[in-house]
Amino acid sequence: MLIRPEPAKALSARQECAILTHAVARNPGSASLRLRLARLLNQLDAFDEAIAVLTAPDAATPNSPDYGACMALAAAWFGRDQPGDTVRAHHTAIRAEALATTSTQRSAALADQGKALLRLDRLNAARDRLTKALRRDPGNMPACRHLATELLRTGDTEAAIAMTDRLAAQGIGHARLFMARMLAFAQLDRIAEARAIIDPERFRHRRILTPPLGWADIAAFNTALVEELKTHPGLRYERHGTASRSTWRIDALATGAAPIARALLAQIAETAERHVAALSDIAHPWLAARPDRGELRSWCVITEGEGFEQWHAHPFGWMSGVYYAQVPDTVVTGSDAGGCIAFGLPDGLIGADRAAQFGEDLVRPQPGLLMLFPSHSYHRTFPHGAEDRRICVSFDIWPA
């Protein structure tokens, strides 16, 4: 498997957004510029602004023949989530389906309809839309997620397994499928089968990273990396729809303003390639689903004393990981869970007893530690309570 970091971006999302705002002001009739701007505004959690851009009198409104604008507007309604917004998102997704020209587009619009119907407690209709979305596009990850979650929530666990069996028979092997199977097996008390889906003893990897060329040791490299990250143009506080709570983050790490971070990503890519090569002879559904080429996409999470990550997995990756650039001394030498990362299963859908049976593996971070794991591995972190910040670089390896 060939793994390469994603191409460096010249601008941060905020910088690009400022340029596009001026461009739209000069060319208000450009539907493509408005769509690019709206998608960036959604990414920056500026949902009111995105809605305004897409519904302005001279914009490509949902009544115009523009599928992309409808989908971006639905995303903005979902993100803003004010009274009436879910109904608006549902209506917009219906318009998007009518404007779709491919099965993939129709599937995405149906998945958004299903998401809205779940929020509106119209559960049978939601199941219908999500099932249709998967028929149109078996690889539709949001549809898989929402349908599996609803089946597990209502105790229809065998149906959840049957759904993933059907998708797997069609060659689907994304993280959402493995996440759903793992939760379903755990819900049925088939704990060994659930753990076999992540097989942590074989697939989870950790080591102190070798410093990139030109650096004498990893400590000196980390010092320079931390200084670069503190002044990164993409630094922001929190982001809608992520597992982070009370954290600073950089959504797109690789920019022209971050040469040290780019050196880190290149080193991580090389290490991940070697790890994957060492697993190549193992027969496992996750390994069978590995892409021939992978693109390493990264972000940075900076936590102060109260910051933490809720239970989550990385649905868009095949392999994921984290690199610790700075860790408070109280975490490195501590004896409790403060500041640590834990792997296990969330108890929300399977109950505390089954989550305890599945087990929770606690890993104590230290500066220079690199961890690699299947993207469908659920994990969380704990507040560290220290004055110093914990700074880590997280990443997914996407199919290129």
Short mmCIF file of C-alpha atoms in Angstrom, two decimals:
data_model
loop_
_atom_site.label_atom_id
_atom_site.label_comp_id
_atom_site.label_asym_id
_atom_site.label_seq_id
_atom_site.Cartn_x
_atom_site.Cartn_y
_atom_site.Cartn_z
CA MET A 1 0.00 0.00 0.00
CA LEU A 2 1.33 3.41 -1.01
CA ILE A 3 0.56 6.20 1.49
CA ARG A 4 1.18 9.88 0.82
CA PRO A 5 0.21 13.02 2.79
CA GLU A 6 -2.53 15.11 1.24
CA PRO A 7 -1.25 18.02 -0.87
CA ALA A 8 -0.44 21.13 1.16
CA LYS A 9 -2.98 23.92 0.91
CA ALA A 10 -1.84 27.47 0.23
CA LEU A 11 -4.52 29.01 2.45
CA SER A 12 -6.43 28.19 5.60
CA ALA A 13 -10.22 27.87 5.37
CA ARG A 14 -10.68 31.33 6.90
CA GLN A 15 -8.26 32.91 4.44
CA GLU A 16 -9.93 31.22 1.49
CA CYS A 17 -13.34 32.24 2.83
CA ALA A 18 -12.31 35.91 2.92
CA ILE A 19 -11.16 35.78 -0.70
CA LEU A 20 -14.34 34.02 -1.84
CA THR A 21 -16.52 36.54 0.00
CA HIS A 22 -14.95 39.34 -2.05
CA ALA A 23 -15.27 37.26 -5.22
CA VAL A 24 -19.00 36.66 -4.65
CA ALA A 25 -19.53 40.37 -3.97
CA ARG A 26 -17.96 41.15 -7.35
CA ASN A 27 -19.73 38.28 -9.15
CA PRO A 28 -23.06 37.80 -7.33
CA GLY A 29 -24.51 35.74 -10.15
CA SER A 30 -21.81 33.05 -10.02
CA ALA A 31 -23.45 29.90 -8.67
CA SER A 32 -20.11 28.06 -8.49
CA LEU A 33 -18.50 30.79 -6.35
CA ARG A 34 -21.50 30.88 -4.02
CA LEU A 35 -21.40 27.12 -3.61
CA ARG A 36 -17.69 27.10 -2.80
CA LEU A 37 -18.22 29.90 -0.28
CA ALA A 38 -21.22 28.19 1.33
CA ARG A 39 -19.32 24.93 1.76
CA LEU A 40 -16.45 26.77 3.43
CA LEU A 41 -18.86 28.64 5.70
CA ASN A 42 -20.42 25.33 6.72
CA GLN A 43 -16.94 24.01 7.48
CA LEU A 44 -16.34 27.07 9.69
CA ASP A 45 -19.69 26.57 11.50
CA ALA A 46 -20.95 29.85 10.00
CA PHE A 47 -24.33 28.34 9.20
CA ASP A 48 -26.33 31.59 9.18
CA GLU A 49 -23.91 33.06 6.66
CA ALA A 50 -24.05 29.92 4.50
CA ILE A 51 -27.85 30.05 4.46
CA ALA A 52 -27.74 33.73 3.52
CA VAL A 53 -25.32 33.07 0.66
CA LEU A 54 -27.48 30.29 -0.77
CA THR A 55 -30.87 31.98 -0.33
CA ALA A 56 -30.00 35.52 -1.43
CA PRO A 57 -32.32 36.88 -4.15
CA ASP A 58 -29.59 36.58 -6.78
CA ALA A 59 -28.33 33.18 -5.62
CA ALA A 60 -28.95 29.68 -6.94
CA THR A 61 -31.81 28.93 -4.56
CA PRO A 62 -33.30 25.49 -3.87
CA ASN A 63 -35.91 26.29 -6.52
CA SER A 64 -33.16 26.56 -9.14
CA PRO A 65 -31.66 23.51 -10.88
CA ASP A 66 -28.60 23.16 -8.67
CA TYR A 67 -28.16 19.90 -6.77
CA GLY A 68 -24.96 21.01 -5.02
CA ALA A 69 -26.54 24.18 -3.66
CA CYS A 70 -29.47 22.18 -2.26
CA MET A 71 -27.16 19.74 -0.47
CA ALA A 72 -25.04 22.57 0.97
CA LEU A 73 -28.18 24.36 2.13
CA ALA A 74 -29.51 21.20 3.78
CA ALA A 75 -26.16 20.84 5.58
CA ALA A 76 -26.47 24.42 6.83
CA TRP A 77 -30.02 23.83 8.11
CA PHE A 78 -28.86 20.66 9.87
CA GLY A 79 -25.88 22.46 11.38
CA ARG A 80 -27.77 25.51 12.60
CA ASP A 81 -30.48 23.27 14.11
CA GLN A 82 -32.89 26.01 15.16
CA PRO A 83 -36.66 25.40 15.44
CA GLY A 84 -37.98 24.56 12.00
CA ASP A 85 -34.55 23.91 10.49
CA THR A 86 -34.95 20.13 10.34
CA VAL A 87 -38.16 20.51 8.33
CA ARG A 88 -36.34 22.96 6.05
CA ALA A 89 -33.47 20.49 5.64
CA HIS A 90 -35.93 17.73 4.79
CA HIS A 91 -37.69 19.80 2.13
CA THR A 92 -34.34 20.88 0.67
CA ALA A 93 -33.14 17.27 0.50
CA ILE A 94 -36.33 16.32 -1.36
CA ARG A 95 -35.54 19.06 -3.90
CA ALA A 96 -31.98 17.77 -4.13
CA GLU A 97 -33.23 14.27 -4.95
CA ALA A 98 -35.35 15.69 -7.77
CA LEU A 99 -32.31 17.51 -9.17
CA ALA A 100 -29.92 14.57 -8.84
CA THR A 101 -28.49 13.14 -12.04
CA THR A 102 -26.63 10.08 -10.69
CA SER A 103 -27.40 7.22 -8.32
CA THR A 104 -24.73 8.52 -5.93
CA GLN A 105 -26.36 11.95 -5.80
CA ARG A 106 -29.84 10.48 -5.29
CA SER A 107 -28.48 8.27 -2.52
CA ALA A 108 -26.92 11.25 -0.73
CA ALA A 109 -30.18 13.20 -0.95
CA LEU A 110 -32.15 10.21 0.35
CA ALA A 111 -29.71 9.82 3.25
CA ASP A 112 -30.27 13.47 4.21
CA GLN A 113 -34.02 12.89 4.06
CA GLY A 114 -33.60 9.91 6.36
CA LYS A 115 -31.49 11.94 8.77
CA ALA A 116 -34.16 14.64 8.92
CA LEU A 117 -36.96 12.12 9.39
CA LEU A 118 -35.10 10.53 12.30
CA ARG A 119 -34.85 13.93 13.97
CA LEU A 120 -38.58 14.44 13.34
CA ASP A 121 -39.33 11.05 14.94
CA ARG A 122 -40.84 9.71 11.71
CA LEU A 123 -38.97 6.46 12.14
CA ASN A 124 -40.61 4.17 9.59
CA ALA A 125 -40.26 6.78 6.86
CA ALA A 126 -36.65 7.32 7.90
CA ARG A 127 -35.86 3.61 7.59
CA ASP A 128 -37.47 3.58 4.16
CA ARG A 129 -35.37 6.50 2.88
CA LEU A 130 -32.14 5.12 4.33
CA THR A 131 -32.77 1.66 2.89
CA LYS A 132 -33.42 3.22 -0.52
CA ALA A 133 -30.24 5.27 -0.19
CA LEU A 134 -28.20 2.11 0.33
CA ARG A 135 -29.86 0.43 -2.65
CA ARG A 136 -28.88 3.39 -4.81
CA ASP A 137 -25.34 3.48 -3.44
CA PRO A 138 -24.22 0.63 -1.14
CA GLY A 139 -21.13 2.68 -0.24
CA ASN A 140 -23.15 5.55 1.27
CA MET A 141 -21.58 5.86 4.72
CA PRO A 142 -24.06 8.32 6.30
CA ALA A 143 -26.97 6.09 5.28
CA CYS A 144 -25.22 3.07 6.79
CA ARG A 145 -24.54 4.98 9.98
CA HIS A 146 -28.08 6.31 10.48
CA LEU A 147 -29.82 3.06 9.61
CA ALA A 148 -27.50 0.94 11.76
CA THR A 149 -27.87 3.33 14.70
CA GLU A 150 -31.67 3.23 14.44
CA LEU A 151 -31.72 -0.58 14.22
CA LEU A 152 -29.44 -0.90 17.23
CA ARG A 153 -31.38 1.73 19.20
CA THR A 154 -34.62 -0.21 18.72
CA GLY A 155 -33.01 -3.57 19.50
CA ASP A 156 -33.31 -4.86 15.94
CA THR A 157 -29.77 -6.14 16.16
CA GLU A 158 -30.07 -9.09 13.80
CA ALA A 159 -31.37 -6.72 11.13
CA ALA A 160 -28.30 -4.53 11.65
CA ILE A 161 -26.02 -7.52 11.13
CA ALA A 162 -28.01 -8.62 8.08
CA MET A 163 -27.67 -5.12 6.62
CA THR A 164 -23.89 -5.17 7.03
CA ASP A 165 -23.76 -8.70 5.59
CA ARG A 166 -25.55 -7.48 2.46
CA LEU A 167 -23.21 -4.52 2.10
CA ALA A 168 -20.11 -6.68 2.65
CA ALA A 169 -21.34 -9.09 -0.04
CA GLN A 170 -21.35 -6.11 -2.42
CA GLY A 171 -17.72 -5.35 -1.66
CA ILE A 172 -18.29 -2.62 0.93
CA GLY A 173 -15.71 -2.47 3.71
CA HIS A 174 -15.71 1.07 5.13
CA ALA A 175 -15.32 1.99 8.78
CA ARG A 176 -19.04 2.62 9.33
CA LEU A 177 -19.80 -0.98 8.40
CA PHE A 178 -17.22 -2.37 10.82
CA MET A 179 -18.41 0.00 13.57
CA ALA A 180 -21.99 -1.18 13.13
CA ARG A 181 -21.00 -4.86 13.20
CA MET A 182 -18.87 -4.39 16.29
CA LEU A 183 -21.72 -2.72 18.20
CA ALA A 184 -24.25 -5.29 16.99
CA PHE A 185 -22.16 -8.28 18.08
CA ALA A 186 -21.55 -6.65 21.46
CA GLN A 187 -25.28 -5.98 21.86
CA LEU A 188 -25.87 -9.72 21.32
CA ASP A 189 -23.20 -10.57 23.93
CA ARG A 190 -20.94 -11.95 21.19
CA ILE A 191 -18.01 -10.08 22.68
CA ALA A 192 -15.22 -12.18 21.17
CA GLU A 193 -16.62 -11.60 17.67
CA ALA A 194 -16.90 -7.88 18.37
CA ARG A 195 -13.28 -7.64 19.53
CA ALA A 196 -12.09 -9.66 16.54
CA ILE A 197 -13.29 -6.85 14.28
CA ILE A 198 -10.55 -4.57 15.65
CA ASP A 199 -8.12 -7.28 16.85
CA PRO A 200 -6.13 -4.77 18.92
CA GLU A 201 -3.29 -7.14 19.73
CA ARG A 202 -2.38 -7.43 16.04
CA PHE A 203 -3.59 -4.21 14.45
CA ARG A 204 -2.89 -1.50 17.00
CA HIS A 205 0.66 -0.18 16.74
CA ARG A 206 2.63 2.29 18.85
CA ARG A 207 6.21 3.50 18.88
CA ILE A 208 8.33 6.56 19.53
CA LEU A 209 8.67 8.21 16.15
CA THR A 210 12.09 8.52 14.54
CA PRO A 211 12.74 12.26 14.02
CA PRO A 212 12.56 13.48 10.42
CA LEU A 213 15.81 14.01 8.53
CA GLY A 214 17.72 17.02 9.80
CA TRP A 215 16.63 16.76 13.45
CA ALA A 216 19.00 15.42 16.08
CA ASP A 217 16.29 14.01 18.33
CA ILE A 218 12.54 13.87 18.68
CA ALA A 219 12.50 16.36 21.58
CA ALA A 220 14.06 19.11 19.47
CA PHE A 221 11.69 18.33 16.63
CA ASN A 222 8.65 18.48 18.93
CA THR A 223 9.72 21.85 20.34
CA ALA A 224 9.85 23.34 16.84
CA LEU A 225 6.60 21.62 15.83
CA VAL A 226 4.71 22.98 18.83
CA GLU A 227 5.83 26.54 18.12
CA GLU A 228 4.66 26.19 14.52
CA LEU A 229 1.28 24.79 15.55
CA LYS A 230 0.65 27.62 18.03
CA THR A 231 0.80 30.17 15.21
CA HIS A 232 -0.88 28.11 12.48
CA PRO A 233 -3.32 30.25 10.45
CA GLY A 234 -6.00 27.57 10.72
CA LEU A 235 -6.13 27.53 14.55
CA ARG A 236 -9.70 27.77 15.86
CA TYR A 237 -11.71 26.93 18.98
CA GLU A 238 -13.95 23.86 18.67
CA ARG A 239 -15.92 22.71 15.63
CA HIS A 240 -19.49 21.58 15.19
CA GLY A 241 -19.98 17.87 14.60
CA THR A 242 -16.69 16.67 16.10
CA ALA A 243 -16.02 14.65 19.24
CA SER A 244 -13.85 17.42 20.71
CA ARG A 245 -15.05 19.32 23.76
CA SER A 246 -13.41 22.54 25.02
CA THR A 247 -10.49 22.18 22.62
CA TRP A 248 -8.53 24.20 20.12
CA ARG A 249 -7.98 22.63 16.74
CA ILE A 250 -6.45 23.02 13.30
CA ASP A 251 -8.70 21.38 10.72
CA ALA A 252 -6.21 21.22 7.84
CA LEU A 253 -2.67 20.85 9.10
CA ALA A 254 -0.75 20.70 5.83
CA THR A 255 -0.36 24.26 4.54
CA GLY A 256 2.48 26.27 3.08
CA ALA A 257 2.83 27.91 6.49
CA ALA A 258 3.58 24.60 8.25
CA PRO A 259 6.78 23.01 6.86
CA ILE A 260 7.59 21.21 10.12
CA ALA A 261 4.12 19.69 10.25
CA ARG A 262 4.52 18.53 6.66
CA ALA A 263 7.81 16.83 7.60
CA LEU A 264 5.96 15.06 10.42
CA LEU A 265 3.22 13.86 8.08
CA ALA A 266 5.76 12.47 5.62
CA GLN A 267 7.43 10.56 8.46
CA ILE A 268 4.09 9.21 9.66
CA ALA A 269 3.19 8.08 6.13
CA GLU A 270 6.44 6.11 5.84
CA THR A 271 5.89 4.49 9.25
CA ALA A 272 2.30 3.58 8.36
CA GLU A 273 3.41 2.00 5.08
CA ARG A 274 5.83 -0.27 6.95
CA HIS A 275 3.16 -1.21 9.49
CA VAL A 276 0.64 -2.11 6.76
CA ALA A 277 3.28 -4.16 4.92
CA ALA A 278 3.91 -6.16 8.10
CA LEU A 279 0.20 -7.06 8.24
CA SER A 280 -0.15 -8.06 4.61
CA ASP A 281 -0.26 -11.83 5.16
CA ILE A 282 -3.09 -11.70 7.71
CA ALA A 283 -6.58 -12.71 6.55
CA HIS A 284 -9.08 -10.21 7.96
CA PRO A 285 -12.02 -8.23 6.47
CA TRP A 286 -10.41 -4.91 7.44
CA LEU A 287 -7.17 -5.78 5.67
CA ALA A 288 -9.10 -7.11 2.68
CA ALA A 289 -10.69 -3.66 2.39
CA ARG A 290 -7.41 -1.75 2.36
CA PRO A 291 -6.97 0.54 -0.63
CA ASP A 292 -4.00 0.26 -2.96
CA ARG A 293 -3.20 3.93 -2.39
CA GLY A 294 -3.91 6.00 0.70
CA GLU A 295 -3.96 9.73 1.37
CA LEU A 296 -3.02 10.87 4.87
CA ARG A 297 -5.36 13.64 6.04
CA SER A 298 -4.50 15.35 9.29
CA TRP A 299 -5.68 17.82 11.91
CA CYS A 300 -4.42 19.03 15.27
CA VAL A 301 -6.17 18.94 18.65
CA ILE A 302 -4.94 21.18 21.48
CA THR A 303 -6.47 20.57 24.90
CA GLU A 304 -6.20 22.69 28.00
CA GLY A 305 -7.05 21.29 31.41
CA GLU A 306 -10.76 20.65 30.84
CA GLY A 307 -10.63 19.58 27.19
CA PHE A 308 -11.37 16.01 26.10
CA GLU A 309 -12.71 13.84 23.28
CA GLN A 310 -15.98 11.95 23.55
CA TRP A 311 -16.31 8.36 22.35
CA HIS A 312 -15.87 8.33 18.59
CA ALA A 313 -14.27 6.53 15.67
CA HIS A 314 -13.03 7.86 12.32
CA PRO A 315 -15.63 6.85 9.72
CA PHE A 316 -13.91 8.21 6.61
CA GLY A 317 -10.53 6.58 7.12
CA TRP A 318 -9.21 3.07 6.68
CA MET A 319 -6.38 3.46 9.20
CA SER A 320 -6.12 6.28 11.72
CA GLY A 321 -3.68 7.43 14.33
CA VAL A 322 -2.35 10.10 16.62
CA TYR A 323 1.03 11.66 17.29
CA TYR A 324 1.75 13.42 20.59
CA ALA A 325 3.88 16.55 20.23
CA GLN A 326 3.41 17.86 23.77
CA VAL A 327 2.08 16.12 26.87
CA PRO A 328 1.96 17.63 30.39
CA ASP A 329 4.41 15.99 32.80
CA THR A 330 1.54 15.18 35.17
CA VAL A 331 0.03 12.98 32.44
CA VAL A 332 3.29 11.23 31.52
CA THR A 333 4.03 10.35 35.15
CA GLY A 334 0.43 10.03 36.34
CA SER A 335 -1.41 6.96 37.58
CA ASP A 336 -5.01 7.89 36.76
CA ALA A 337 -6.80 8.28 33.43
CA GLY A 338 -6.26 12.04 33.21
CA GLY A 339 -4.96 12.99 29.75
CA CYS A 340 -4.91 9.38 28.52
CA ILE A 341 -6.56 7.82 25.48
CA ALA A 342 -8.84 4.80 25.96
CA PHE A 343 -10.00 2.25 23.38
CA GLY A 344 -13.25 0.37 23.89
CA LEU A 345 -16.94 0.72 23.04
CA PRO A 346 -19.40 3.48 23.99
CA ASP A 347 -22.13 2.26 26.29
CA GLY A 348 -24.89 4.40 24.77
CA LEU A 349 -26.22 1.70 22.43
CA ILE A 350 -24.98 -1.48 24.11
CA GLY A 351 -25.17 -0.69 27.84
CA ALA A 352 -22.50 -0.31 30.49
CA ASP A 353 -22.26 -4.04 31.27
CA ARG A 354 -21.51 -5.05 27.69
CA ALA A 355 -19.08 -2.17 27.26
CA ALA A 356 -17.28 -3.41 30.37
CA GLN A 357 -17.19 -6.96 28.99
CA PHE A 358 -15.70 -5.67 25.74
CA GLY A 359 -13.02 -3.97 27.82
CA GLU A 360 -11.28 -0.62 27.81
CA ASP A 361 -7.57 -0.34 27.00
CA LEU A 362 -5.92 2.75 28.49
CA VAL A 363 -2.81 4.19 26.83
CA ARG A 364 -0.69 6.84 28.56
CA PRO A 365 0.69 9.33 26.04
CA GLN A 366 4.18 10.79 26.01
CA PRO A 367 5.90 13.25 23.69
CA GLY A 368 6.98 11.56 20.46
CA LEU A 369 4.52 8.66 20.74
CA LEU A 370 2.87 7.58 17.49
CA MET A 371 -0.15 5.29 17.51
CA LEU A 372 -1.79 3.58 14.52
CA PHE A 373 -5.11 1.73 14.65
CA PRO A 374 -8.04 0.70 12.42
CA SER A 375 -10.28 3.69 11.76
CA HIS A 376 -13.31 1.85 13.15
CA SER A 377 -11.71 1.66 16.62
CA TYR A 378 -13.80 3.56 19.16
CA HIS A 379 -11.74 5.73 21.51
CA ARG A 380 -11.98 8.68 23.86
CA THR A 381 -9.71 10.89 25.95
CA PHE A 382 -9.94 12.32 29.46
CA PRO A 383 -9.37 15.87 30.77
CA HIS A 384 -5.82 16.21 32.05
CA GLY A 385 -6.39 19.08 34.49
CA ALA A 386 -2.90 20.54 33.98
CA GLU A 387 -1.85 24.10 33.20
CA ASP A 388 0.20 22.98 30.20
CA ARG A 389 -1.53 21.98 26.99
CA ARG A 390 -1.66 18.54 25.45
CA ILE A 391 -0.96 18.91 21.72
CA CYS A 392 -1.49 16.04 19.32
CA VAL A 393 -1.74 15.54 15.58
CA SER A 394 -4.53 13.18 14.53
CA PHE A 395 -4.90 11.68 11.09
CA ASP A 396 -6.84 9.34 8.85
CA ILE A 397 -5.60 7.40 5.85
CA TRP A 398 -8.33 7.73 3.23
CA PRO A 399 -8.56 5.73 0.03
CA ALA A 400 -6.77 7.94 -2.50
#
